[in-house]
Amino acid sequence: MPPATCVATEYGTLCRVAMRYAGDFTRPLAGPEVHPVLARQQATSSWATYDPAAVRAQQDQLIGLLRDRGAEVVLLPPAPGCSVQHYPRDLAFAVDHVLFRARLNSEHRLAETDALTDPALGLRLVDLTRGTIEGGDVLLPDTGRVLVGLSEETSLDGAVAFQEALARHGVDREVVPVHFKVKGIVHLDDHLAVVAPGTALIHREAFTADQNRWFDAHFDDLVPVTDAEARAVQVNVLAIAPTTIVVAAGSDRIAAALTARGLEVLTVDYGEVTRIPGSLRCTTLPLLRT
């Protein structure tokens, strides 16, 4: 019987994944009650009111596609009062045989992690000791490193605590902090996507010059995306096998670039989901890849 959790890269064949439907509760995006972090994020990403029922219908399209491709989709129970509960990627991240619980930066999202402790899921969560770190900032480009974006939601202290936890649990990987050029970045996976071995989509304008040089030295093929594509969350794709990528409808130029590299590109209409900055990767929490 395979382990409940085992994820080595972003592009291993997806076998088991957790998702959660959007709830009916939404938060205001303007006015005095808007948190300062959200205000900064609105400068780098597009935010608009979404229709929860339409989001759930689009999630059903993705669920059907994943099941057709052989993945088990685990549906997490609702988290009442959480406006972005359909983004479970932020709640945890599997690295090799360990599933780490995120240390969320937003207090109103803490209730979303409760479902991960349900015995029926068979998951063993490892808690981190300090700082903040969310799954949207954690990428696995290969079996030796973990990229951790230092966004508005993830701190350097959180990245250091994560490195320490990896060592404690026998995971031999280097945590590489990723530095952004501007404030207000929601998560790394809105600006960088590892789509296949050595290949990534990149929104270069989001990163410092030194960080871009690091990417050049450590990836074989970097596919540039534009500011407009990044704001439309088109970087936030989902690899479901080493040569298969799911992209959001409308990402025509990105889809063509990936197809030209010999990758199979599947398309899902996620236009309602992306009205707040998140897309295919955000709505999925991989638990098992082979």
XYZ file of C-alpha atoms in Angstrom:
290
model
C 0.000 0.000 0.000
C 1.518 3.389 -0.992
C 2.119 6.000 1.723
C -0.602 8.560 2.362
C 1.891 11.333 1.591
C 4.806 11.292 -0.844
C 5.647 14.191 -3.158
C 9.129 14.585 -4.625
C 8.604 17.168 -7.388
C 6.023 19.518 -8.888
C 5.624 17.278 -11.936
C 5.394 13.686 -10.688
C 2.248 11.834 -11.757
C -0.575 13.056 -9.530
C -2.243 10.126 -7.740
C -3.985 11.685 -4.723
C -4.976 15.305 -4.195
C -7.085 17.250 -1.707
C -9.533 19.943 -2.794
C -12.240 21.987 -1.093
C -15.225 23.651 -2.694
C -15.645 27.410 -2.438
C -17.958 28.524 0.350
C -20.633 31.192 0.131
C -18.860 33.622 2.464
C -16.837 36.356 0.758
C -14.819 39.251 2.195
C -14.978 42.918 1.159
C -12.155 43.956 -1.137
C -12.388 47.699 -0.418
C -13.081 50.005 2.497
C -11.551 50.637 5.929
C -11.814 46.983 6.999
C -9.386 45.801 4.298
C -6.176 44.487 5.862
C -2.945 46.351 4.937
C -1.458 43.148 3.478
C -4.435 42.813 1.122
C -4.049 46.459 0.147
C -0.428 45.822 -0.867
C -1.380 42.644 -2.714
C -3.965 44.538 -4.748
C -1.094 46.545 -6.222
C 0.469 43.419 -7.775
C -2.566 41.201 -8.483
C -6.116 41.645 -9.726
C -8.891 41.174 -7.153
C -12.613 41.115 -7.940
C -15.772 39.757 -6.350
C -16.504 36.172 -7.388
C -19.665 34.079 -7.543
C -19.171 31.044 -5.263
C -21.576 28.832 -7.200
C -19.744 29.561 -10.461
C -16.406 28.798 -8.767
C -17.737 25.431 -7.573
C -18.941 24.585 -11.081
C -15.480 25.292 -12.462
C -13.899 23.230 -9.690
C -16.124 20.344 -10.776
C -14.594 20.560 -14.246
C -11.122 20.159 -12.782
C -12.221 17.351 -10.456
C -13.653 15.469 -13.424
C -10.460 15.914 -15.413
C -8.250 14.731 -12.538
C -10.398 11.663 -11.911
C -10.405 10.849 -15.619
C -6.607 10.943 -15.485
C -6.551 8.460 -12.594
C -6.132 10.743 -9.581
C -8.058 10.253 -6.352
C -9.653 13.557 -5.347
C -10.213 13.956 -1.597
C -12.846 16.604 -0.835
C -12.213 18.471 2.396
C -15.224 19.567 4.468
C -16.334 23.216 4.469
C -14.560 25.824 6.593
C -17.361 28.274 7.489
C -16.398 31.924 7.473
C -13.307 31.402 5.311
C -13.503 33.296 2.039
C -10.654 31.505 0.252
C -11.256 28.007 1.560
C -11.116 26.699 -2.008
C -7.334 27.345 -1.980
C -6.113 24.391 0.140
C -2.622 24.582 -1.401
C -1.759 27.237 1.171
C -2.621 25.015 4.139
C 0.096 22.397 3.852
C 2.881 21.112 1.615
C 4.211 17.608 1.164
C 7.961 17.226 0.702
C 9.020 13.639 0.089
C 7.387 11.562 2.861
C 6.487 14.468 5.190
C 3.365 16.651 5.151
C 4.014 19.999 6.809
C 1.203 22.146 8.152
C 1.575 25.742 7.022
C 1.938 28.581 9.490
C -0.667 30.874 7.985
C -0.108 34.620 7.987
C -3.853 35.400 8.033
C -5.625 34.613 11.298
C -9.023 34.367 9.613
C -7.757 31.339 7.625
C -6.633 29.240 10.593
C -9.897 27.259 10.659
C -9.138 25.920 7.177
C -6.390 23.638 8.493
C -8.680 21.757 10.902
C -9.917 19.293 8.276
C -6.386 18.072 7.617
C -6.334 16.410 11.047
C -9.415 14.282 10.299
C -8.354 10.649 10.972
C -10.272 9.545 7.880
C -7.683 11.277 5.678
C -4.852 9.207 7.131
C -2.488 12.179 7.168
C 0.244 12.863 9.692
C 0.961 16.577 9.903
C 4.234 18.059 11.056
C 3.980 21.512 12.631
C 6.626 24.182 12.188
C 7.897 26.165 15.140
C 8.025 29.813 14.114
C 7.627 32.377 11.382
C 5.029 32.170 8.647
C 5.039 29.985 5.551
C 2.251 29.029 3.148
C 2.086 26.334 0.490
C 1.712 28.778 -2.383
C 5.284 29.832 -1.677
C 6.728 26.292 -1.630
C 7.871 24.736 -4.932
C 9.751 21.498 -5.578
C 11.859 21.985 -8.735
C 13.771 18.709 -8.291
C 14.640 16.179 -5.605
C 17.426 18.217 -4.017
C 15.945 21.634 -3.361
C 12.819 23.405 -2.131
C 12.128 26.941 -3.325
C 10.423 29.171 -0.741
C 9.116 32.548 -1.869
C 9.476 35.383 0.640
C 6.087 36.882 -0.199
C 3.666 38.864 1.958
C 2.571 35.521 3.461
C 5.946 33.827 4.096
C 8.808 35.118 6.254
C 12.509 34.335 6.200
C 12.132 33.020 9.763
C 9.497 30.605 8.488
C 11.820 29.413 5.721
C 14.643 28.830 8.220
C 12.321 26.907 10.554
C 11.234 24.826 7.571
C 14.853 23.954 6.737
C 15.386 22.862 10.337
C 12.236 20.729 10.268
C 13.323 18.995 7.057
C 16.571 17.976 8.732
C 14.764 16.719 11.840
C 12.569 14.478 9.711
C 15.325 13.057 7.550
C 14.613 15.038 4.381
C 17.923 15.917 2.713
C 17.040 19.052 0.791
C 18.258 22.619 0.608
C 15.682 25.353 1.204
C 16.356 28.186 -1.251
C 14.680 31.490 -0.275
C 13.338 33.307 -3.327
C 13.510 37.113 -3.268
C 11.020 39.437 -4.946
C 11.716 42.882 -6.337
C 8.476 44.423 -5.096
C 6.208 44.243 -2.059
C 2.679 42.917 -2.324
C 3.445 39.508 -3.867
C 0.689 37.070 -2.886
C 2.625 33.830 -3.465
C 5.559 32.514 -5.470
C 3.355 30.214 -7.562
C 1.699 33.230 -9.198
C 5.080 34.161 -10.726
C 6.986 30.885 -11.120
C 5.712 27.449 -12.142
C 7.837 24.327 -12.501
C 6.096 22.530 -15.351
C 8.541 19.723 -16.229
C 12.075 18.627 -15.348
C 14.307 21.690 -15.808
C 11.477 23.775 -17.286
C 9.528 26.611 -15.676
C 7.234 29.504 -16.483
C 8.666 32.718 -15.062
C 7.441 36.265 -14.563
C 10.911 37.820 -14.421
C 9.726 41.299 -13.500
C 8.638 40.050 -10.059
C 12.155 38.981 -9.020
C 15.414 40.718 -8.160
C 18.295 40.667 -10.633
C 20.259 38.256 -8.432
C 17.273 35.957 -8.180
C 16.827 35.919 -11.955
C 20.494 34.990 -12.342
C 19.972 32.096 -9.911
C 17.042 30.850 -11.991
C 19.137 31.070 -15.156
C 21.836 28.934 -13.544
C 19.489 26.268 -12.201
C 16.863 25.760 -14.942
C 17.467 24.502 -18.468
C 14.473 26.248 -20.023
C 12.703 29.322 -18.620
C 9.531 30.362 -20.435
C 8.878 34.084 -19.879
C 5.390 35.358 -19.116
C 4.180 38.939 -19.335
C 2.914 41.271 -16.633
C -0.616 40.886 -18.008
C -0.406 37.079 -17.941
C 0.882 37.144 -14.367
C -1.909 39.475 -13.218
C -4.403 37.098 -14.845
C -2.857 34.275 -12.721
C -1.917 32.335 -15.853
C 1.373 31.206 -14.288
C -0.585 29.234 -11.671
C -0.788 26.007 -13.692
C -0.929 22.410 -12.459
C 1.411 19.653 -13.628
C -0.295 16.262 -13.330
C 2.484 14.177 -14.944
C 6.041 14.823 -16.182
C 4.739 15.766 -19.623
C 1.170 16.910 -18.871
C 0.086 20.373 -17.695
C -3.366 21.781 -16.917
C -3.743 25.473 -17.768
C -6.641 27.892 -17.458
C -8.652 28.684 -20.569
C -7.464 31.917 -22.136
C -3.777 31.181 -21.497
C -3.302 30.731 -25.233
C 0.255 32.014 -25.609
C 1.490 30.033 -22.591
C -0.310 26.907 -23.810
C 1.315 27.266 -27.242
C 4.775 27.688 -25.674
C 4.333 24.546 -23.592
C 2.964 22.567 -26.530
C 5.980 23.633 -28.601
C 8.168 22.012 -25.931
C 6.441 18.656 -26.422
C 4.170 18.876 -23.380
C 0.538 17.790 -23.369
C -1.604 20.791 -22.425
C -5.099 20.335 -20.992
C -7.441 23.306 -20.530
C -10.065 24.090 -17.882
C -12.271 27.170 -17.672
C -11.194 28.798 -14.397
C -12.204 32.371 -15.172
C -14.388 32.749 -12.075
C -11.809 31.150 -9.773
C -9.125 33.594 -10.889
C -11.143 36.685 -9.999
C -9.057 36.599 -6.832
C -5.369 35.729 -7.320
C -5.309 31.968 -7.394
C -5.881 29.293 -9.981
C -5.286 25.605 -10.673
C -2.336 25.093 -8.342
C -4.003 27.023 -5.524
C -7.134 24.854 -5.585
C -5.190 21.585 -5.310
C -3.107 20.114 -2.488
C -1.119 17.118 -3.813
C -0.755 14.286 -1.316
C 0.759 11.587 -3.503
C 2.789 11.807 -6.714
C 4.710 8.960 -8.324
